[in-house]
PDB file of C-alpha atoms and ligand atoms in Angstrom:
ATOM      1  CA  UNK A1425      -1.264  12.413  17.452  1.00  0.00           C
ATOM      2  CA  UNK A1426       1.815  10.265  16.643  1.00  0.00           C
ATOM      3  CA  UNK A1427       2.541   9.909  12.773  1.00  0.00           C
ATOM      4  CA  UNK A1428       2.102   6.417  13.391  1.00  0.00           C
ATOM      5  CA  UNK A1429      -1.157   6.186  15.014  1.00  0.00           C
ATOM      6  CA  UNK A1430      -2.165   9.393  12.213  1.00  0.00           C
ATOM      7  CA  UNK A1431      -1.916   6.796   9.389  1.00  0.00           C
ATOM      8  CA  UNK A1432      -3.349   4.118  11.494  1.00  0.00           C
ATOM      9  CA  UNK A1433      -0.665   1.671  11.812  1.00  0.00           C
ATOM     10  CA  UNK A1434      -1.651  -1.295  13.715  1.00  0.00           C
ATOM     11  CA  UNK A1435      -1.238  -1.539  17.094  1.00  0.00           C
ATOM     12  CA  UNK A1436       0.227  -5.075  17.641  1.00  0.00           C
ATOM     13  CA  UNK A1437       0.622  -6.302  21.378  1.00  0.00           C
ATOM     14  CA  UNK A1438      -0.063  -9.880  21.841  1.00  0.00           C
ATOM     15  CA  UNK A1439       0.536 -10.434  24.832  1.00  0.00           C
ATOM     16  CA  UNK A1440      -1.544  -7.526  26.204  1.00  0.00           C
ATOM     17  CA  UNK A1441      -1.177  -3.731  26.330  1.00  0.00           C
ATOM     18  CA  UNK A1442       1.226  -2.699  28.675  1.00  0.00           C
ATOM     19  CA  UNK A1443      -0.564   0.746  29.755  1.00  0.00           C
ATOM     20  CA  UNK A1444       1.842   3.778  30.649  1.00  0.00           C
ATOM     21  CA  UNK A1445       5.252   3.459  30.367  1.00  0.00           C
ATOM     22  CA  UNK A1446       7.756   5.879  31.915  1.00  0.00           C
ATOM     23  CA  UNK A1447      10.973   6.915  29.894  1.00  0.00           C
ATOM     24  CA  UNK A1448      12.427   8.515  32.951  1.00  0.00           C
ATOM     25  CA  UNK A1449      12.741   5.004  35.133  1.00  0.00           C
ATOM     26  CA  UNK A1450      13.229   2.711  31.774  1.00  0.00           C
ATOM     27  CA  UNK A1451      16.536   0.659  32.138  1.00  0.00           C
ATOM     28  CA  UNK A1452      17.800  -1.371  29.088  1.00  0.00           C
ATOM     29  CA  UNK A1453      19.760  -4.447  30.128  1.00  0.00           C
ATOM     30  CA  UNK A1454      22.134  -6.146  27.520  1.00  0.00           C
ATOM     31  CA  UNK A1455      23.852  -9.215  28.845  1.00  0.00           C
ATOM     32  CA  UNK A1456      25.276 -12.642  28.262  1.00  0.00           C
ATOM     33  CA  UNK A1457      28.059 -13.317  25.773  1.00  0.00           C
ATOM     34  CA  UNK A1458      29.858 -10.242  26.342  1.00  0.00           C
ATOM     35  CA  UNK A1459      33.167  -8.669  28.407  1.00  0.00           C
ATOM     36  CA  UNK A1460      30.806  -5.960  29.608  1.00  0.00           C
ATOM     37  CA  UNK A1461      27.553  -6.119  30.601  1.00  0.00           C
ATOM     38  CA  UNK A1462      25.389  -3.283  30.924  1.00  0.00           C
ATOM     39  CA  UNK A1463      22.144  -1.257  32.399  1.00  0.00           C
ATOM     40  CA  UNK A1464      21.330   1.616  30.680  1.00  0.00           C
ATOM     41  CA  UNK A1465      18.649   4.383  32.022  1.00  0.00           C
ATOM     42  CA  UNK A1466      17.196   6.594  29.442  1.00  0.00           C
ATOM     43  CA  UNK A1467      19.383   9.595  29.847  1.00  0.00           C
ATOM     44  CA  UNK A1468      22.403   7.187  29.454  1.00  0.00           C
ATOM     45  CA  UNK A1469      20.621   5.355  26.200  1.00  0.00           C
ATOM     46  CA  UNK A1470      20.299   8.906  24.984  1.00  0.00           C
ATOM     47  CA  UNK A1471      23.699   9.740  25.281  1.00  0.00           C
ATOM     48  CA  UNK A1472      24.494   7.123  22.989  1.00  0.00           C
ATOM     49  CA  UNK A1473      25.445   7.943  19.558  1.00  0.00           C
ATOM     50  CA  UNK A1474      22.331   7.813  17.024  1.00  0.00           C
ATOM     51  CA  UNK A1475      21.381   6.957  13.742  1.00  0.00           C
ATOM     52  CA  UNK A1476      18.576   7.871  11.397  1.00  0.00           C
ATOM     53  CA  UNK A1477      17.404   5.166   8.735  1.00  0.00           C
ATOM     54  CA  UNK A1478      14.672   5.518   6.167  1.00  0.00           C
ATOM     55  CA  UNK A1479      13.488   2.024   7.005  1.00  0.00           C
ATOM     56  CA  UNK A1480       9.910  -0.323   6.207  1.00  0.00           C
ATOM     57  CA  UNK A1481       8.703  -2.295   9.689  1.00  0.00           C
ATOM     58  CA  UNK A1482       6.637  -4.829   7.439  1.00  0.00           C
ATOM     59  CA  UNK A1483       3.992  -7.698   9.203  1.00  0.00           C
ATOM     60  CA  UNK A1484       3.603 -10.734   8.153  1.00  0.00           C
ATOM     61  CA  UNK A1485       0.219 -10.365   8.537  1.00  0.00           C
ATOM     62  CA  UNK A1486       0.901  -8.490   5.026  1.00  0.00           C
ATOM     63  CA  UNK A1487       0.895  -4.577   6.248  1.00  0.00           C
ATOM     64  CA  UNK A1488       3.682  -2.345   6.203  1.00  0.00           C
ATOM     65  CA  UNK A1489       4.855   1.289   7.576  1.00  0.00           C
ATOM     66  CA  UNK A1490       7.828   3.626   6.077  1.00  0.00           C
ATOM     67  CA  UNK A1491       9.400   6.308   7.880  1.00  0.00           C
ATOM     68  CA  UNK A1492      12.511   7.828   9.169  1.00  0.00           C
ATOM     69  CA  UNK A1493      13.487   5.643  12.661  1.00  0.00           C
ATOM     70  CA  UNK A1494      15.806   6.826  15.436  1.00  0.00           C
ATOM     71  CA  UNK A1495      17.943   5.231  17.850  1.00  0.00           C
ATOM     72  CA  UNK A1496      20.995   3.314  18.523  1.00  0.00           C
ATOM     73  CA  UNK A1497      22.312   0.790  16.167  1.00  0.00           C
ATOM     74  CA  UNK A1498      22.006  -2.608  17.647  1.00  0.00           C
ATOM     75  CA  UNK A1499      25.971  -2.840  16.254  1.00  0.00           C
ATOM     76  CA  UNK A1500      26.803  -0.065  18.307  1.00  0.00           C
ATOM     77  CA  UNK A1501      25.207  -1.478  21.915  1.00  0.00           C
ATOM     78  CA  UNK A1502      27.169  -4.612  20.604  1.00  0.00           C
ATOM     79  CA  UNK A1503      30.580  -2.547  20.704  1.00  0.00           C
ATOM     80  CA  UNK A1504      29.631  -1.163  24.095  1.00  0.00           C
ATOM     81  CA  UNK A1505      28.940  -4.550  26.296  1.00  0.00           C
ATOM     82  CA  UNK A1506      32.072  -6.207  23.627  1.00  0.00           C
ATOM     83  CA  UNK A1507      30.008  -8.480  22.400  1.00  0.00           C
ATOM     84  CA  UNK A1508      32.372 -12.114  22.365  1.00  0.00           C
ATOM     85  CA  UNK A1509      32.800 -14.219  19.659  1.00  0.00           C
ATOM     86  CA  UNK A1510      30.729 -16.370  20.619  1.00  0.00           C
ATOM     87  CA  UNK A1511      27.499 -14.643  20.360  1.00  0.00           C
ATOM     88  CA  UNK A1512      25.256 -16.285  17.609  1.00  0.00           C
ATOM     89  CA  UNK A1513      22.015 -14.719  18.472  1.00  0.00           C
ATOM     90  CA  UNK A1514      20.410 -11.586  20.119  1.00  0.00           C
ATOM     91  CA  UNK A1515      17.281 -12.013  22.208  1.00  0.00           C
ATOM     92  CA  UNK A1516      14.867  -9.183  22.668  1.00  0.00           C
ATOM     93  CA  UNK A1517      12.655  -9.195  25.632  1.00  0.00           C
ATOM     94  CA  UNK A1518       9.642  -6.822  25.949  1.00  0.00           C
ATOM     95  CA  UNK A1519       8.064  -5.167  29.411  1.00  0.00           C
ATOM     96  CA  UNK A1520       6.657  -7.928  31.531  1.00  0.00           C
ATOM     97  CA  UNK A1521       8.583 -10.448  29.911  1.00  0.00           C
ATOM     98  CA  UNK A1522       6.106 -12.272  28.208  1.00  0.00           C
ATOM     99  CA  UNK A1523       6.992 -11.440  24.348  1.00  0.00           C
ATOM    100  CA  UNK A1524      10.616 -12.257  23.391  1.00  0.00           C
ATOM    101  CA  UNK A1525      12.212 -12.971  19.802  1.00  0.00           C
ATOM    102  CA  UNK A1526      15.458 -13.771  18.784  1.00  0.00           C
ATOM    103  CA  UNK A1527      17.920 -12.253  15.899  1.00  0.00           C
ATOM    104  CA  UNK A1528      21.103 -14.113  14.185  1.00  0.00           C
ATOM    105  CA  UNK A1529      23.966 -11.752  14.911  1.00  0.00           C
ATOM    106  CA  UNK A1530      24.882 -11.497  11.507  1.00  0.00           C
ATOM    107  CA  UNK A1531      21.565  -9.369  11.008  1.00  0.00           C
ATOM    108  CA  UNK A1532      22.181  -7.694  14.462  1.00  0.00           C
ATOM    109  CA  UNK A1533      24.966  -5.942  12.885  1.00  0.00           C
ATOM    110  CA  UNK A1534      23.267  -4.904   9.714  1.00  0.00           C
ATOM    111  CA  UNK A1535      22.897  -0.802   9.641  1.00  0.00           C
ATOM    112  CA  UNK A1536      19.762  -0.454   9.788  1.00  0.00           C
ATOM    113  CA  UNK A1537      18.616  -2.727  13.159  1.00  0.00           C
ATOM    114  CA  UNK A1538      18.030  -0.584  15.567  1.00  0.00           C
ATOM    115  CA  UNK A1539      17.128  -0.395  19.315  1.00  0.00           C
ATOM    116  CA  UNK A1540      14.846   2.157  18.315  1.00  0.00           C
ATOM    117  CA  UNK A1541      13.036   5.513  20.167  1.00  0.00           C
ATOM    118  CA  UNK A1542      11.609   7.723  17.278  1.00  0.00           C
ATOM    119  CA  UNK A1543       9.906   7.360  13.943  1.00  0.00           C
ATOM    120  CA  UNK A1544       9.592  10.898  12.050  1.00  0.00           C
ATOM    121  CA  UNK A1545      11.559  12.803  14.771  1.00  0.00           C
ATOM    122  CA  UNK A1546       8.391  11.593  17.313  1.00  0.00           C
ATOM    123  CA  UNK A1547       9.100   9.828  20.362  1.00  0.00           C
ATOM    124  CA  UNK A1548       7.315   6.515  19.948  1.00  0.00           C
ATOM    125  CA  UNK A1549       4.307   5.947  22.180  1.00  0.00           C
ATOM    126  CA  UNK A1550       3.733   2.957  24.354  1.00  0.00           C
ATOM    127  CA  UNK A1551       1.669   1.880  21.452  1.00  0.00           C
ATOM    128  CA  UNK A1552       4.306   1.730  19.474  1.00  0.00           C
ATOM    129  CA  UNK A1553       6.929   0.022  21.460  1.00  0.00           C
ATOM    130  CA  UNK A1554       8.181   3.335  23.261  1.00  0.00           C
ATOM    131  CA  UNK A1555      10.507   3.779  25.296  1.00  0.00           C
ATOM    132  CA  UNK A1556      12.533   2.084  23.036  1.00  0.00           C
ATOM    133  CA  UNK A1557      12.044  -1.096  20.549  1.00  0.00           C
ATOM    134  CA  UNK A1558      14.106  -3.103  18.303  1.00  0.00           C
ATOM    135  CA  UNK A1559      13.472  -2.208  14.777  1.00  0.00           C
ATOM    136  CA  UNK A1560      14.902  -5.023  12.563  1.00  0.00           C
ATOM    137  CA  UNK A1561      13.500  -4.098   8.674  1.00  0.00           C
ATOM    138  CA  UNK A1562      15.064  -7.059   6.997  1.00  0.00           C
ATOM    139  CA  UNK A1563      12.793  -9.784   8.571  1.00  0.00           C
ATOM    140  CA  UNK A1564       8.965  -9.976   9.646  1.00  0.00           C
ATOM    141  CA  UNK A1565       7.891  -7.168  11.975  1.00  0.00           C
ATOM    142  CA  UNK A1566       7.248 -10.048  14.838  1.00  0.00           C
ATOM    143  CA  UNK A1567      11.418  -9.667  15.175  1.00  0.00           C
ATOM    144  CA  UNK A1568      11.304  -6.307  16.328  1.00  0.00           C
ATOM    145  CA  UNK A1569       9.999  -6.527  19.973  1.00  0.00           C
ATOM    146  CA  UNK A1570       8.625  -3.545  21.492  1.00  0.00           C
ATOM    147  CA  UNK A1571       9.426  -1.857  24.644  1.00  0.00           C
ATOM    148  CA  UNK A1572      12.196  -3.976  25.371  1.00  0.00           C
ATOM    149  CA  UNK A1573      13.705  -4.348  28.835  1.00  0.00           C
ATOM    150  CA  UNK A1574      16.916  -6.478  28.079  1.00  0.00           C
ATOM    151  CA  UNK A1575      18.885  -7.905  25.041  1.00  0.00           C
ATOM    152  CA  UNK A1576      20.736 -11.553  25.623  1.00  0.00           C
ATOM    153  CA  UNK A1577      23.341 -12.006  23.957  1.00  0.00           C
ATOM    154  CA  UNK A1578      22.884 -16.047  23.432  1.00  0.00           C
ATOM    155  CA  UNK A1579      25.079 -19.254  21.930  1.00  0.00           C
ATOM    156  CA  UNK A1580      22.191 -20.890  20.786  1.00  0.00           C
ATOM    157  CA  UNK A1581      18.681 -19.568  19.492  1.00  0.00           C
ATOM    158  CA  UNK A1582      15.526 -20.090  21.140  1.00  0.00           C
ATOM    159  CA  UNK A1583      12.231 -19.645  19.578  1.00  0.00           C
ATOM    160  CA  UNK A1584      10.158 -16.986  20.868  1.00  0.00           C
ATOM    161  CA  UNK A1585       6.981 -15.970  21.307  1.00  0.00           C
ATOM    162  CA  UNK A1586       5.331 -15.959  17.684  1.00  0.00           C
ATOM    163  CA  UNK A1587       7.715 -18.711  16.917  1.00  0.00           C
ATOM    164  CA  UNK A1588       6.488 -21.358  19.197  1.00  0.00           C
ATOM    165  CA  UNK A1589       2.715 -20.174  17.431  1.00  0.00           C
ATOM    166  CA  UNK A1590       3.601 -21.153  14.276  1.00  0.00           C
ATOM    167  CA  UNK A1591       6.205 -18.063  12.450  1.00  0.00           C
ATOM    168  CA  UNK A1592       8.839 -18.955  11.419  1.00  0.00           C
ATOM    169  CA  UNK A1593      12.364 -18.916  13.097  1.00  0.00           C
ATOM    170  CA  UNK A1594      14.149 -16.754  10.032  1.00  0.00           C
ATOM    171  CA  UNK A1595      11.028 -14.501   9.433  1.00  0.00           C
ATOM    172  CA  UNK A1596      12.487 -14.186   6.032  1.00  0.00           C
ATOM    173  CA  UNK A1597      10.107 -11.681   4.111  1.00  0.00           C
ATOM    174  CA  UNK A1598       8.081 -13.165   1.621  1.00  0.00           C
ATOM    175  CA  UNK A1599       6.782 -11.840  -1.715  1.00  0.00           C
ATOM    176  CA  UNK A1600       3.071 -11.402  -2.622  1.00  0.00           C
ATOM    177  CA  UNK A1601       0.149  -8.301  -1.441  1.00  0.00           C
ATOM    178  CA  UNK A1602       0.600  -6.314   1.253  1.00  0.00           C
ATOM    179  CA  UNK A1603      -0.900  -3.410   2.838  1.00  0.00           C
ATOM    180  CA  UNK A1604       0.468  -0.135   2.201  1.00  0.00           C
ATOM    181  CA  UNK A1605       0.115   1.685   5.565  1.00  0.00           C
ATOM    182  CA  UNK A1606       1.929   5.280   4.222  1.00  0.00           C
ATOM    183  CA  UNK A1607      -1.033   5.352   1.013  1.00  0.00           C
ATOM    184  CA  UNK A1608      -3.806   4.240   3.243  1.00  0.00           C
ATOM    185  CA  UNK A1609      -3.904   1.046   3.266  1.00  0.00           C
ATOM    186  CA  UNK A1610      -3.701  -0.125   0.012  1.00  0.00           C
ATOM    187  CA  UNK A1611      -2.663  -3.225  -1.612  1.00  0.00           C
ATOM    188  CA  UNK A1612       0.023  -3.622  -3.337  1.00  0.00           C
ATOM    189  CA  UNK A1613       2.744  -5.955  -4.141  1.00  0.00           C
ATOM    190  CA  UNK A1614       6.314  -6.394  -2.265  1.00  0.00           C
ATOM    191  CA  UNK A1615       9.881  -8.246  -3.564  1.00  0.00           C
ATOM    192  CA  UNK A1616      10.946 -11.387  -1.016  1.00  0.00           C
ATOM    193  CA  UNK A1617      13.358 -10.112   1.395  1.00  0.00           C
ATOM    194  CA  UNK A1618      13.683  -6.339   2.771  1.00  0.00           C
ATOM    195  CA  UNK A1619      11.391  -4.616   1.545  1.00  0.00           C
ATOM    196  CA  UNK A1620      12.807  -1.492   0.748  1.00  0.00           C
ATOM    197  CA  UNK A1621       9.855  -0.327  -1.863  1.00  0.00           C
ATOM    198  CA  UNK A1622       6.229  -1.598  -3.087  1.00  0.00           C
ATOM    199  CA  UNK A1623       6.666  -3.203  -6.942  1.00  0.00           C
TER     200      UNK A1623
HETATM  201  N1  LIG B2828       5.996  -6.927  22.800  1.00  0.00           N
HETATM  202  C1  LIG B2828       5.532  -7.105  21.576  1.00  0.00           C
HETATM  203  N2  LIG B2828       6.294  -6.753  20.535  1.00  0.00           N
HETATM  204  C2  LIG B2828       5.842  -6.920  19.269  1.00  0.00           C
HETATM  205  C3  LIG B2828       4.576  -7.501  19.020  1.00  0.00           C
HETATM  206  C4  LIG B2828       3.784  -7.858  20.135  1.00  0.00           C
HETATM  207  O1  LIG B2828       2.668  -8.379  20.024  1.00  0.00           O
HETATM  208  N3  LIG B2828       4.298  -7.647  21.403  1.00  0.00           N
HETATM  209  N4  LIG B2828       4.131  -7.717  17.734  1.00  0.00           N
HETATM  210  C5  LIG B2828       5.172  -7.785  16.706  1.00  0.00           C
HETATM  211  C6  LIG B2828       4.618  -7.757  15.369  1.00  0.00           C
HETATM  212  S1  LIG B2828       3.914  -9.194  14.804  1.00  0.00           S
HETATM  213  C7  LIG B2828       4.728  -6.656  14.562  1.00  0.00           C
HETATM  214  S2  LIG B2828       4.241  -6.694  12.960  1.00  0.00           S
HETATM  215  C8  LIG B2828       5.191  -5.365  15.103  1.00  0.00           C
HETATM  216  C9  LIG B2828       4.096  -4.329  14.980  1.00  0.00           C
HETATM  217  O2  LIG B2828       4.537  -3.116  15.507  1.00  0.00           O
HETATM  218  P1  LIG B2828       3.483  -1.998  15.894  1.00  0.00           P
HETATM  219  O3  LIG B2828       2.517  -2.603  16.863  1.00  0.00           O
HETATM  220  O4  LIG B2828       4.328  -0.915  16.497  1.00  0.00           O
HETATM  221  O5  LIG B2828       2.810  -1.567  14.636  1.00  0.00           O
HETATM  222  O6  LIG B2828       5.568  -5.444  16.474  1.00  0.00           O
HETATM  223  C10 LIG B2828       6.193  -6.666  16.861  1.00  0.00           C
HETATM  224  N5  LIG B2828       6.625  -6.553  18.227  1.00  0.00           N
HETATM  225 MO1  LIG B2829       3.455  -8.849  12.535  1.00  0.00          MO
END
């Protein structure tokens, strides 16, 4: 069993389960505001150079999970498709196309948002947003979309789909309890803004 699913981290997928997903046939497309758009397959994604950040992937339904997460920095796919100017926002899309959320590019470039493929040198299952997810640990976990199939580089932002339910559009963390998912659940209190520890 995945570390993840070992501490029971929730399994969040709104929009319904997926079921299996294949990293062999998974293609990442990044397009829009950029010189070079692209459509990665896994073994090209892998390829990529990678990162490592001890990061927190915290819910605003007041949970959150610490760990070591792998992949490619968001800044780094950014330098790859040269991302223009003009770029204000990056818009994740997950499989099926149903769940999509969108970044400002200011915290696109931040080190530690990823497009993410490992937590504690594991693989992440479909469960958790394997093949490859964004992991954006400044803001609200509903930012980083799972199993995403494409990246927009947009102008303008469009709310997505937890905003149009009622989140809000900056998903800026907010202070008060929160589950502690790496000490079994327990409650405990986090700072506004990244939450890098538990107070
Ligand atoms: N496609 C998709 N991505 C998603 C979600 C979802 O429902 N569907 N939930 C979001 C929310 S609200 C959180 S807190 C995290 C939870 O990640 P986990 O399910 O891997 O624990 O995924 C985010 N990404
Ligand atoms: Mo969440």
């Amino acid at each position: 069993m995945n570390k993840l699913a070992a501490m029971n981290t929730p399994i969040f997928w709104a929009e319904g389960h997926p079921g299996a997903l294949n990293r062999d046939n998974w293609k990442l497309e990044i397009k829009g505001l950029c010189d070079n758009p692209v459509t990665l397959n896994w073994n090209q994604l892998m390829e990529l150079s990678s990162t490592t950040v001890n990061a927190r992937l915290t819910s605003v339904t007041r949970w959150s999970v610490y760990g070591a997460w792998t992949g490619i920095a968001l800044s780094t796919l950014m330098n790859l498709v040269k991302m223009q100017a003009s770029c204000k926002f990056l818009r994740f899309w997950s499989v099926g196309e149903i769940y999509d959320t969108s970044i400002p590019v200011d915290i696109a470039l931040k080190e530690r948002s990823l497009a993410a493929w490992a937590f504690d040198d594991e693989f992440l299952s479909e469960d958790y947003g394997g093949p490859i997810r964004a992991l954006i640990p400044y803001l609200w976990g509903y930012k980083s979309a799972k199993s995403i199939v494409r990246i927009e580089l947009m102008g303008y932002y469009v709310p997505g789909f937890w905003e149009l339910r009622g989140y809000t559009d900056s998903a800026e963390i907010e202070a008060g309890l929160c589950r502690d998912i790496n000490d079994g659940g327990a409650l405990k209190n986090i700072p506004g803004g990244e939450v890098v520890d538990f107070i």
